[in-house]
XYZ file of C-alpha atoms in Angstrom:
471
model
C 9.974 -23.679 -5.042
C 11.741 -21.617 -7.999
C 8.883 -22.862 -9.925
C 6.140 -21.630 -8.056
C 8.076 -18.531 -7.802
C 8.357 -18.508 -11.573
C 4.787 -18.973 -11.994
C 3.634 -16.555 -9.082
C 5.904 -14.136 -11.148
C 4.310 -15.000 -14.618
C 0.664 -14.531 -13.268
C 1.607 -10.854 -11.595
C 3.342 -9.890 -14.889
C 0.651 -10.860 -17.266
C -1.958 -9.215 -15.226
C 0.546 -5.808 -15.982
C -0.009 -6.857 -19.273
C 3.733 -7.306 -19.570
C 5.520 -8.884 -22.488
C 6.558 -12.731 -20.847
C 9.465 -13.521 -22.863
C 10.728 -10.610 -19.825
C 9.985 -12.688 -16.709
C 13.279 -14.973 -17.756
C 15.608 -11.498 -16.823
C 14.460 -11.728 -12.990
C 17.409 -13.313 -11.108
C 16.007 -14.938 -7.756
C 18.680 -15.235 -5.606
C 18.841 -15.436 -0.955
C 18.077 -16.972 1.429
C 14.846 -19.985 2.282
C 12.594 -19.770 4.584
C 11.494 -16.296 4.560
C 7.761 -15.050 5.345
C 7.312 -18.275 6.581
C 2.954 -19.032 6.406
C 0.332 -21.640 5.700
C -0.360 -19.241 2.536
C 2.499 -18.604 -0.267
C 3.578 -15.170 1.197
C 6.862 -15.512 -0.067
C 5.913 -16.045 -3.310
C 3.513 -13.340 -3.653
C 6.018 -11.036 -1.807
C 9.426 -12.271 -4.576
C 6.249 -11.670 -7.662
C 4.897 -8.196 -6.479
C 8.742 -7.136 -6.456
C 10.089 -8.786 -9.602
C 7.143 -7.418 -11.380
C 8.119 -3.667 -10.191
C 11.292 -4.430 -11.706
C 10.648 -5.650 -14.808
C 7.909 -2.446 -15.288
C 11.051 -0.637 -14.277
C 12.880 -2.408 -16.412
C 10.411 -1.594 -19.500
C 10.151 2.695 -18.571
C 13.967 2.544 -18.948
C 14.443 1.223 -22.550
C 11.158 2.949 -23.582
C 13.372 5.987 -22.634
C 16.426 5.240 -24.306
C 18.414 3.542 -21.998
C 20.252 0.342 -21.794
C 19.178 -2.417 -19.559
C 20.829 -5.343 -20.306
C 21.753 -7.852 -17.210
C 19.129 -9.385 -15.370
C 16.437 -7.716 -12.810
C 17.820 -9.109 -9.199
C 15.101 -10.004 -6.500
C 17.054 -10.887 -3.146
C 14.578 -13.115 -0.841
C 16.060 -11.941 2.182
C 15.839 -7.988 1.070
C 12.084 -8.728 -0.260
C 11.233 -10.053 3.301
C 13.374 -7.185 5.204
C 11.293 -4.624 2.744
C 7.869 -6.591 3.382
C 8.376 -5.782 7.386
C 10.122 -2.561 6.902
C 8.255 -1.026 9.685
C 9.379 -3.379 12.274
C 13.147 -2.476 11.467
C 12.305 1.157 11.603
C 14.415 2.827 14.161
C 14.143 6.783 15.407
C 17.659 7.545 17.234
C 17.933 3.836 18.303
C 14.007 4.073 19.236
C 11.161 1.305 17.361
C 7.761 1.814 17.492
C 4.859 -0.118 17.880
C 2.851 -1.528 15.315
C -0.629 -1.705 16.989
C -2.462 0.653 19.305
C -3.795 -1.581 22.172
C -7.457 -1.516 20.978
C -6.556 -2.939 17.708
C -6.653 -6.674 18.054
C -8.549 -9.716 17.753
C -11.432 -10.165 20.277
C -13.574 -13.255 20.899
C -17.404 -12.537 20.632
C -20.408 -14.617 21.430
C -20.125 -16.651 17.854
C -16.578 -16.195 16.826
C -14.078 -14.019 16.805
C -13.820 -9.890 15.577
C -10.630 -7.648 14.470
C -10.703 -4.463 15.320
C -8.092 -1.245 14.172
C -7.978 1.551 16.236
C -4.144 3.215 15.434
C -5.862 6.843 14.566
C -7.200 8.477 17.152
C -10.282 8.830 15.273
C -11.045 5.519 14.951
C -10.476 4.626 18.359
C -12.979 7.544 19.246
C -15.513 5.304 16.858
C -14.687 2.147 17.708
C -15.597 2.758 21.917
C -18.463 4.775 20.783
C -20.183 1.930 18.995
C -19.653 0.017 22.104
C -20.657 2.244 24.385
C -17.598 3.574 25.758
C -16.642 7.236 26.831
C -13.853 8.004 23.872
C -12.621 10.261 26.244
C -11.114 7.550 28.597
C -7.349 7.528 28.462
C -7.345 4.022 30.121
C -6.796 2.258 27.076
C -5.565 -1.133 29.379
C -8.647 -0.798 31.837
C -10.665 -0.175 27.980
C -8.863 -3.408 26.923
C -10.634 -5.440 29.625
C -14.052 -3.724 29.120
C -13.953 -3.598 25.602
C -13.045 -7.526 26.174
C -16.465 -8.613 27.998
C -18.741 -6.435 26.106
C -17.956 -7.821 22.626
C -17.755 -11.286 24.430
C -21.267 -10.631 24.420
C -22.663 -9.818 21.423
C -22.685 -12.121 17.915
C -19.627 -10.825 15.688
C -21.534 -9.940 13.084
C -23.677 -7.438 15.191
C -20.442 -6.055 16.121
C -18.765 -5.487 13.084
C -22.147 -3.728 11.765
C -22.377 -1.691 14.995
C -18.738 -0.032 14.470
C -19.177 0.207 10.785
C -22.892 2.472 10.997
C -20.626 4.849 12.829
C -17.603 4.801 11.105
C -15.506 2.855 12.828
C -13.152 -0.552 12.274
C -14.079 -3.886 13.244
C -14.419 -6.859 11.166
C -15.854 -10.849 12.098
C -13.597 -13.377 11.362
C -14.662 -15.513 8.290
C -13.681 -18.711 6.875
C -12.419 -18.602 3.435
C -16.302 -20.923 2.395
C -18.002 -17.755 4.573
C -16.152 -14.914 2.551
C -16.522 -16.877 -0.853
C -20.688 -16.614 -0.394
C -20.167 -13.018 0.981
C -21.739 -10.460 -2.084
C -18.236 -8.447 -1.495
C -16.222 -11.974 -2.470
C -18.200 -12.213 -5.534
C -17.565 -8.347 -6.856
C -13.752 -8.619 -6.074
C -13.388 -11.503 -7.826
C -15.336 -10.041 -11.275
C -12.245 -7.290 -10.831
C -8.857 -8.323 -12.477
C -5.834 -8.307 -9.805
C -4.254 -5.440 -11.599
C -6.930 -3.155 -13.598
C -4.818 -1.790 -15.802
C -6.189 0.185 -18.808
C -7.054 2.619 -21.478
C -9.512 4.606 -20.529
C -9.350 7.726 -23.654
C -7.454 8.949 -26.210
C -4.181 10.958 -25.723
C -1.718 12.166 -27.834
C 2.017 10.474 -27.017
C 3.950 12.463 -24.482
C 7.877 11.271 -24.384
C 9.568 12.441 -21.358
C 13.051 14.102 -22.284
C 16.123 11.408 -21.529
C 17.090 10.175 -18.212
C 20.514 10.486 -17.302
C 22.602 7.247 -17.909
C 23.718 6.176 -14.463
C 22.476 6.389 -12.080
C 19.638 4.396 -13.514
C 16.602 6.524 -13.295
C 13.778 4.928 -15.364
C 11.367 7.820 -13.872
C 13.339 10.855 -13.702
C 11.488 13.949 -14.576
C 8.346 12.312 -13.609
C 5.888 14.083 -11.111
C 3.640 12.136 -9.194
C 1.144 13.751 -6.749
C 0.390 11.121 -3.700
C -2.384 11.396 -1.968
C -2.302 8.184 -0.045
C -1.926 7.015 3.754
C -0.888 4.689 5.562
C 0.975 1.774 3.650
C 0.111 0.667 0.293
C -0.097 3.653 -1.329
C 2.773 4.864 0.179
C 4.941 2.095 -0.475
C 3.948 2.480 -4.216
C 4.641 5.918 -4.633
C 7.823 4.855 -2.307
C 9.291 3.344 -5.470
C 8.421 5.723 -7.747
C 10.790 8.259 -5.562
C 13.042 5.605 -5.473
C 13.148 5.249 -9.498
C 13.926 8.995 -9.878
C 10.278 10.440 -9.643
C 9.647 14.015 -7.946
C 6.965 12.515 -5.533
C 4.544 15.049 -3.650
C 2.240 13.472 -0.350
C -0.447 16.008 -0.325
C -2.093 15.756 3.345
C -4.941 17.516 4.691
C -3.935 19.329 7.923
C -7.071 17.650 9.950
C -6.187 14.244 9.767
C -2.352 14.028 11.216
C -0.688 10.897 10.028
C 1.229 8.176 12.599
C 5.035 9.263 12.481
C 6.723 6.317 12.038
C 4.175 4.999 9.382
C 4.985 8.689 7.697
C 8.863 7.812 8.294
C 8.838 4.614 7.195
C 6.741 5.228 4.004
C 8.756 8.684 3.163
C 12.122 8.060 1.217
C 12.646 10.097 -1.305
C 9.470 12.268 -1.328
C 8.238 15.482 -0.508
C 5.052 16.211 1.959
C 3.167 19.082 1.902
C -0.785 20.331 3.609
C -3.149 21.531 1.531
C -6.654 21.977 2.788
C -9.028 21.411 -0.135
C -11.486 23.269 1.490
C -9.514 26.645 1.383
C -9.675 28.727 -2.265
C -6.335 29.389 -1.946
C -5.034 25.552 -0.930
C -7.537 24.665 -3.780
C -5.885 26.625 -6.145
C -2.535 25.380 -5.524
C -3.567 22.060 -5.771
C -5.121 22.592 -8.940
C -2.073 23.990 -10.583
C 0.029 21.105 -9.028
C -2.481 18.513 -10.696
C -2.154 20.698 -13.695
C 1.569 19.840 -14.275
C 1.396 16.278 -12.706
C 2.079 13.046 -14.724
C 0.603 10.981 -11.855
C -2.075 10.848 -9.505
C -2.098 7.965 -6.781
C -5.169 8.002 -4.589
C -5.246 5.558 -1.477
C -8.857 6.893 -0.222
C -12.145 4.819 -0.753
C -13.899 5.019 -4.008
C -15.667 8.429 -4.410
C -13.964 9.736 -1.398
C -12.446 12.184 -2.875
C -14.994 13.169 -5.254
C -17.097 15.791 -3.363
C -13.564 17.853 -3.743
C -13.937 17.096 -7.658
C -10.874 14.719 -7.782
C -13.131 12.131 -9.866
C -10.679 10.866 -12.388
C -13.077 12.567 -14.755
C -12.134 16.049 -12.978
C -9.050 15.381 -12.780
C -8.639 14.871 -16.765
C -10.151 17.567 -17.597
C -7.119 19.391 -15.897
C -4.658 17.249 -17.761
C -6.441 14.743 -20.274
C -3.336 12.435 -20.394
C -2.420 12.344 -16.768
C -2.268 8.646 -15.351
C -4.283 8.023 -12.280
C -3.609 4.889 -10.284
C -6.562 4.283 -7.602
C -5.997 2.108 -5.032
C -9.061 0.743 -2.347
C -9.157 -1.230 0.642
C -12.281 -4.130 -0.562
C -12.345 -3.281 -4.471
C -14.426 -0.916 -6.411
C -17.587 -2.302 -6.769
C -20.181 -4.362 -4.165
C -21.746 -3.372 -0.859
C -18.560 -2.992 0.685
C -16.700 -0.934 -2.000
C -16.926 2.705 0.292
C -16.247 0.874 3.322
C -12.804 1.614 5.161
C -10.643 -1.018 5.543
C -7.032 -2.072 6.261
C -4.583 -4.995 5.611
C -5.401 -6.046 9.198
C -9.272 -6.013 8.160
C -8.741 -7.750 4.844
C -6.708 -10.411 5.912
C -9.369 -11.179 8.959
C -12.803 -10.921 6.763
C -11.381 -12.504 3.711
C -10.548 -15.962 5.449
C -6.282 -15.368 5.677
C -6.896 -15.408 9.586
C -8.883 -18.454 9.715
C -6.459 -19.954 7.871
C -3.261 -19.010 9.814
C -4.831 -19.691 13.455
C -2.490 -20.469 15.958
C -2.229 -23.770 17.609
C -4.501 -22.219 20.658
C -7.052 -21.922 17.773
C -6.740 -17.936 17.632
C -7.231 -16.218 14.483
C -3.398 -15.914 13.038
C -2.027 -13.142 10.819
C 0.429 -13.402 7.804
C 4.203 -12.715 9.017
C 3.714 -9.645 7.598
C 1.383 -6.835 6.250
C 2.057 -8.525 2.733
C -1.451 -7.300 1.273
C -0.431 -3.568 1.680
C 2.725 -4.189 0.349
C 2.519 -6.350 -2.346
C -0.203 -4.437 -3.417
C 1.608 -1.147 -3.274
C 4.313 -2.810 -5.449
C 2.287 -4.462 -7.726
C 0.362 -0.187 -8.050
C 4.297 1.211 -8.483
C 4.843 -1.691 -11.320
C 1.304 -0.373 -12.993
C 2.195 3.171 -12.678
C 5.596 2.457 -14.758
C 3.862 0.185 -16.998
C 1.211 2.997 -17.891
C 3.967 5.945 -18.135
C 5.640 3.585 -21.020
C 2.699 3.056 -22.745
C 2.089 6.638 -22.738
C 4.693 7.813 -24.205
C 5.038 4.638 -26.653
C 1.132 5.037 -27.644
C -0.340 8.174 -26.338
C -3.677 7.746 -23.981
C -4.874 8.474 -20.887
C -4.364 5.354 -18.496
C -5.626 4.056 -15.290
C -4.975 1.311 -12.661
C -7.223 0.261 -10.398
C -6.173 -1.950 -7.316
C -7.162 -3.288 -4.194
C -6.083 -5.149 -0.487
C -9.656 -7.578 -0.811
C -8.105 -8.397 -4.576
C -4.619 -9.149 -3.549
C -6.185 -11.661 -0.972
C -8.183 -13.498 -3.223
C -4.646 -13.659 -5.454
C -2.709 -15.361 -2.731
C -5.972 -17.518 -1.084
C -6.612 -18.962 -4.051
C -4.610 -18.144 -6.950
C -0.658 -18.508 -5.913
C 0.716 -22.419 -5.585
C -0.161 -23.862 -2.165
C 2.755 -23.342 0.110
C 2.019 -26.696 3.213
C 2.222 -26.105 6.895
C 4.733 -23.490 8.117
C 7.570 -24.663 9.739
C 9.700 -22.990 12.198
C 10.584 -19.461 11.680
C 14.085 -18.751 10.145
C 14.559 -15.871 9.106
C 17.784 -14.484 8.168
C 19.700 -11.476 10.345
C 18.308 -8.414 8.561
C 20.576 -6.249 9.059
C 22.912 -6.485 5.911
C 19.337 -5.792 4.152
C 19.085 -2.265 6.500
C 21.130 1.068 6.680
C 21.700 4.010 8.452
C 21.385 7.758 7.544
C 20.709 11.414 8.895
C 17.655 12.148 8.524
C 15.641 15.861 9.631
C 13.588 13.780 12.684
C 16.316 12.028 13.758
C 19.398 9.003 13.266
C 17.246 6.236 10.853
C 17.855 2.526 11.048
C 15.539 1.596 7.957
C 14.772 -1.263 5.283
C 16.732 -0.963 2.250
C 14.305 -0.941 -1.277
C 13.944 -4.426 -2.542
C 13.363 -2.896 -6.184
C 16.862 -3.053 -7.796
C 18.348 -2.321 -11.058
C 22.098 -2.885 -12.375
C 23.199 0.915 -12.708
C 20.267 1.717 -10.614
C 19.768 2.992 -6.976
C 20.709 1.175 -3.800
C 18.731 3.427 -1.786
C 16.332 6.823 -1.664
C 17.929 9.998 -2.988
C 16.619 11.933 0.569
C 15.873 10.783 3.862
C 11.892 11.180 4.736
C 10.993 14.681 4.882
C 8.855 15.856 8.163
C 4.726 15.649 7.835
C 3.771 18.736 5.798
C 6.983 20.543 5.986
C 7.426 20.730 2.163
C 5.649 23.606 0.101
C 3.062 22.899 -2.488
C 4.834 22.772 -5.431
C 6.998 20.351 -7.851
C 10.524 20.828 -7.876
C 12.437 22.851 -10.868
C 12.897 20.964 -14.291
């Protein structure tokens, strides 16, 4: 096992582009038996992390610091981290991790996965299937919803939803997604697309204080990503010393807890792109940004003229790290999509059916997070090659990627056996927070002389103005 983790590490860091003779500093160290899974979840969990580290790590000498013992990767706080939502607790309250129309259903031919958390989606979803979206029903839905798509071929289904812009994927074998024209573009797409994309002249940040260890202090970073992934990448960069700014449009309200849970250390604000005066701001905040993270499908964004083109012609040597649901190229590239999604179209749930011959689910949302970490690690990489060579960088990433990494890439993990998963509560804390008492997931990202946990407690959705904080 320490040798497929050694390997799964080696193949994240060289797709960074990382220098190997680094992966010897990460120290692997807790508990077995974590993120138990047919598929090597674990592995691909400990490798997304480590790799954050070590691009850590790398931004903190390239700044002048010293960073001299080994980069520490606790099992047991990776697999706390990896289901940080579930440990999530609002004054003693948890919250739910699925809204009751976002399941797997069995159709005429197989079997469909659905996600209907937003409101919005839901509205979709019963739309396509010829539902009032004004029910409030949702268990009387459940039952309805049940027989109709009983009734029709998966396929149909998941087209049906999709034309109107809903969520709802069949359930395909790992053979089925492999001869799907969506397989074929992810896999001509490198696992981490990190690059050079124009010339820049070098841009050192000023020194870091010494302790604590802050490889990304003074950095700004301007996140405008939802949900998960995204989040959790721009979640470490707060946590590594960046001033990190969620820019939200007021119209589409996020899910509190996923806001809570994803928020340590950052800032949220609303700007309304649509406005001349949000615009404005936004363009002077892009204007003294060092990072962009986007979390919105490819050329979402661009009828507001945030094309990484337009946004370089603000600042020509900002980094923008772009980060999709089923990659950046094929027939599926502008679709919407979610770990839930990926995980059932790209095979994963074939693979991890239940003994009752359900579609299964990983033991945790590990696409949007390893992802996320493996977007932070790219983001640091990209800032130290900045400053070390000048240029205007890029990552690209994506959820249908990181499947194909861990279906087919990582060592083979066998059967899972039975869960046993440590107590994770000496991997948790507590803290004040302005919604509330939090019970939340300590970062897994560690550094001697660095961090144990986020500098602030989440702030409240939007309730930050739009702008960085002083120098």
């Amino acid at each position: 096992m320490e040798q497929e983790s050694g390997d799964a590490v080696r193949a994240a860091w060289t797709a960074l582009g990382g220098d190997p003779a680094a992966i010897g500093s990460v120290d692997r160290h807790g508990p077995a038996g974590v993120l138990t899974a047919r598929l090597p979840v674990a592995e691909l969990a400990v490798a997304t992390v480590a790799a954050a580290g070590l691009a850590a790590a790398e931004l903190a000498r390239s700044r002048g610091l010293r960073v001299t013992d080994p980069v520490p990767v606790d099992t047991g706080g990776v697999a706390t981290a990896f289901t940080s939502e579930r440990h999530l607790r609002v004054d003693g309250t948890a919250f739910e991790g699925f809204a009751p129309l976002s399941r797997f259903w069995p159709a005429a031919d197989g079997w469909v996965r659905t996600h209907a958390n937003y409101p919005h989606h839901r509205d979709r979803l019963l739309t396509a299937l010829g539902f009032d979206p004004c029910r409030t029903d949702d268990a009387s839905l459940a039952a309805e919803v049940a027989d109709r798509i009983r009734a029709e071929p998966a396929v149909g289904v998941e087209e049906a939803v999709t034309a109107v812009g809903g969520l709802a994927v069949a359930i395909r074998t790992p053979q089925q997604w492999s001869a799907h024209p969506q397989s074929g573009a992810v896999a001509r797409e490198p696992l981490v697309g990190l690059r050079l994309d124009g010339p820049a002249a070098p841009r050192r940040l000023p020194p870091p204080p010494e302790r604590p260890l802050l490889p990304a202090a003074g950095v700004r970073v301007l996140d405008l990503t939802r949900v998960i992934a995204g989040p959790v990448a721009t979640r470490v960069l707060a946590l590594l010393g960046a001033d990190v700014l969620r820019v939200d449009d007021p119209r589409l309200p996020e899910i509190e807890a996923q806001h809570v849970d994803t928020g340590f250390g950052k800032r949220s604000t609303l700007l309304d792109l649509r406005r001349p005066t949000d615009r404005t701001r936004f363009d002077a905040l892009v204007a003294d940004a060092d990072v962009v993270v986007t979390g919105y499908r490819p050329a979402a964004l661009d009828r507001f003229g945030l094309s990484p083109e337009a946004l370089r012609r603000r600042r020509p040597d900002l980094v923008i790290a772009r980060l999709s649901a089923w990659g950046f190229s094929g027939p599926w590239a502008r679709r919407r999509g979610f770990d839930s999604l990926v995980q059932a179209a790209t095979g994963i749930a074939d693979v991890e059916r239940r003994a009752d011959g359900t579609p299964g689910a990983l033991p945790a949302q590990a696409l949007d997070h390893g992802t996320g970490y493996l977007l932070a690690a790219a983001v640091l990489r990209a800032l130290a090659l900045r400053g070390e060579r000048g240029g205007a960088w890029s990552a690209e990433l994506s959820l249908a990627r990181t499947a194909r990494w861990l279906l087919h890439e990582l060592p083979a993990e066998g059967p899972a056996g039975p869960a046993s998963a440590p107590d994770p509560s000496r991997w948790c804390e507590e803290r004040d927070a302005p919604v509330g008492r939090l019970r939340y997931a300590l970062p897994p990202v560690c550094l001697p002389g660095g961090p144990r946990t986020w500098a602030t407690p989440p702030s409240p959705w939007g309730a930050d103005p739009p702008a960085w904080l002083p120098s």
